[in-house]
PDB file of C-alpha atoms in Angstrom:
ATOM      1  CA  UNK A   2      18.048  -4.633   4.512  1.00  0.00           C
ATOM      2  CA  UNK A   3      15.647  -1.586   3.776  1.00  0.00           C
ATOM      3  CA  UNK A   4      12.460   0.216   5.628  1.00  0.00           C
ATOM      4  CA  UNK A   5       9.398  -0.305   3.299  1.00  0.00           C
ATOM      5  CA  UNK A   6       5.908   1.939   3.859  1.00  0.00           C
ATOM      6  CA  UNK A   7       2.974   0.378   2.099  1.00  0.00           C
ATOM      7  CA  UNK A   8      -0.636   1.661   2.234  1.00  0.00           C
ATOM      8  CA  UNK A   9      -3.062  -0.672   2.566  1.00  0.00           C
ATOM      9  CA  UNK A  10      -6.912  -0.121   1.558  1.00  0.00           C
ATOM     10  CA  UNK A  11      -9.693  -2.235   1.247  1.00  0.00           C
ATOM     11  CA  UNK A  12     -12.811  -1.623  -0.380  1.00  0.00           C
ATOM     12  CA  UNK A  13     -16.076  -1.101   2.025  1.00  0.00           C
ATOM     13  CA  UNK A  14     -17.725  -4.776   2.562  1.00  0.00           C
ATOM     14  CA  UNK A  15     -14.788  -6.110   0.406  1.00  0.00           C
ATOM     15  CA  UNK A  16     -12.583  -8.612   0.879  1.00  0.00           C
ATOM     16  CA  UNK A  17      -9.761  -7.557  -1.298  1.00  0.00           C
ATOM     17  CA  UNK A  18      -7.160  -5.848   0.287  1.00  0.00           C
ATOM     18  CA  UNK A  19      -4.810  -3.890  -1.909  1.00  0.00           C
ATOM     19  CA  UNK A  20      -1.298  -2.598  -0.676  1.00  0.00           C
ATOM     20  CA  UNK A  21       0.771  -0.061  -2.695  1.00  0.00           C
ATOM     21  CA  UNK A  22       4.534   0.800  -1.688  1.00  0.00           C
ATOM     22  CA  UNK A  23       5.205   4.726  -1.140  1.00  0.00           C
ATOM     23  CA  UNK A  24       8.547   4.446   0.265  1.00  0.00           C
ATOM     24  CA  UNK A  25      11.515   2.676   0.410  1.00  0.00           C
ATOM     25  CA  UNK A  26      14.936   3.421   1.174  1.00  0.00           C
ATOM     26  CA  UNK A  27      18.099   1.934   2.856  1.00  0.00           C
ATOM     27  CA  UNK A  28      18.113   0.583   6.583  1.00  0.00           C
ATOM     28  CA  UNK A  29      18.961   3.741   8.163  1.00  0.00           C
ATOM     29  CA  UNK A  30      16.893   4.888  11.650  1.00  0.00           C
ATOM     30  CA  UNK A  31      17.803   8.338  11.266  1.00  0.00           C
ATOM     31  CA  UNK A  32      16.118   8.253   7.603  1.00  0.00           C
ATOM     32  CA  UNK A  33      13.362   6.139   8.671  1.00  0.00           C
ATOM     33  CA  UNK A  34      12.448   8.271  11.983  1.00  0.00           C
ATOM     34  CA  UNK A  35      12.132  11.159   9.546  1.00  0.00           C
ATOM     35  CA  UNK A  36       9.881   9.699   7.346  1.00  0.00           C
ATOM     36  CA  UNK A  37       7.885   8.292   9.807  1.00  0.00           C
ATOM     37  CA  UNK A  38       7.643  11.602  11.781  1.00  0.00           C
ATOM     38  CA  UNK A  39       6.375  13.067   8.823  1.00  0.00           C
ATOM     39  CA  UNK A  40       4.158  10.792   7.527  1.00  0.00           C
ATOM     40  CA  UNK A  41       2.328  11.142  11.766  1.00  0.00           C
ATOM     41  CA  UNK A  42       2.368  15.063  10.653  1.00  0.00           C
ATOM     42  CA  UNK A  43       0.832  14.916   7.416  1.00  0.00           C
ATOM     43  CA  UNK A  44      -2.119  11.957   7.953  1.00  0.00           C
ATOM     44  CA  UNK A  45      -4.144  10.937  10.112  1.00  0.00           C
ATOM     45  CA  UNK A  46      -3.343   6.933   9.072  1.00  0.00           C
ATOM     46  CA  UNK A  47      -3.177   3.857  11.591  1.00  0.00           C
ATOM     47  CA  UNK A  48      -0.008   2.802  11.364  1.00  0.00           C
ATOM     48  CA  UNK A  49       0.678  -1.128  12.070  1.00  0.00           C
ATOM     49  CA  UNK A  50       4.252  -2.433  11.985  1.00  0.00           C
ATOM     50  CA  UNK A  51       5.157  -5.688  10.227  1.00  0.00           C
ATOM     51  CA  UNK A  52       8.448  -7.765   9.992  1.00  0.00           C
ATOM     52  CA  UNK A  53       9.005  -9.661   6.257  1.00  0.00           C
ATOM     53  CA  UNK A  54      10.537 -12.230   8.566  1.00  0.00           C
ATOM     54  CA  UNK A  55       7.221 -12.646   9.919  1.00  0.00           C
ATOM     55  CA  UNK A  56       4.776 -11.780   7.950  1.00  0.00           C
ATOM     56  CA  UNK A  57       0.508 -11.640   8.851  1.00  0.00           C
ATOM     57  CA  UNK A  58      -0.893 -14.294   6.747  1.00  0.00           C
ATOM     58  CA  UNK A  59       1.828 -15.085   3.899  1.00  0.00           C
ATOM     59  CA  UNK A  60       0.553 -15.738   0.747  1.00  0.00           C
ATOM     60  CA  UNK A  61       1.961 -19.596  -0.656  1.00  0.00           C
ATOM     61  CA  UNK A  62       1.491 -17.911  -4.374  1.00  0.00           C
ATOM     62  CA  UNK A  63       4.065 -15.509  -3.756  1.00  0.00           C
ATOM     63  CA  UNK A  64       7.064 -17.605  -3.955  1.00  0.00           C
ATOM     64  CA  UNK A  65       9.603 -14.518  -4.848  1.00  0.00           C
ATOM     65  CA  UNK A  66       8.823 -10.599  -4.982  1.00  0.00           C
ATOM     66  CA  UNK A  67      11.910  -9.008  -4.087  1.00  0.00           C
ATOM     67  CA  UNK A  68      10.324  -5.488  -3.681  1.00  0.00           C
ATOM     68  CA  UNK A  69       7.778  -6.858  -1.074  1.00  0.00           C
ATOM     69  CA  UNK A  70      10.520  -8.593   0.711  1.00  0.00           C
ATOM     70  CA  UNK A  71       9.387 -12.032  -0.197  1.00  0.00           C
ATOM     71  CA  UNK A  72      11.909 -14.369  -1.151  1.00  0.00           C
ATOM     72  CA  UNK A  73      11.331 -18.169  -0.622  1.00  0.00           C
ATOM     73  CA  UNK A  74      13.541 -19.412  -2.721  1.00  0.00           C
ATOM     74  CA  UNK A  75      16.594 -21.434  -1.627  1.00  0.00           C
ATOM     75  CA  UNK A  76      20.414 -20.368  -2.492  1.00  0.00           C
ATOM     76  CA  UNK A  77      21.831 -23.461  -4.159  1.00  0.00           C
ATOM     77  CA  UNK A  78      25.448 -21.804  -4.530  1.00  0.00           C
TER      78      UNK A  78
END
């Protein structure tokens, strides 16, 4: 329950793609709408919105990484 910005780069001709969080904070849209706003201000980035629910090409090796949002594991309680 939280907005996540990553940066994602890639290497020219590579096939590597590396993504580094640089924000994260609680679900809030006010919060979120200000970041965003100033994040369009300050850079001239593409800007592609993802879902964790739904994520582009999921990795199978990353089974739990609660900062990315990935958590495959089943609740047995």
């Amino acid at each position: 329950d939280c907005y996540s910005f990553f940066i994602y780069m890639q290497r020219f001709k590579a096939k590597l793609i590396k993504s580094y969080e640089i924000a994260c904070f609680k679900r809030d849209k006010g919060q979120y709408e200000h970041f965003l706003s100033s994040l369009k201000q300050h850079s001239n980035l593409s800007i592609e919105y993802r879902d964790t629910n739904h994520l582009i090409l999921p990795d199978t090796e990353v089974q739990q990484d609660l900062i990315h949002g990935h958590n495959f594991q089943t609740n047995t309680n």
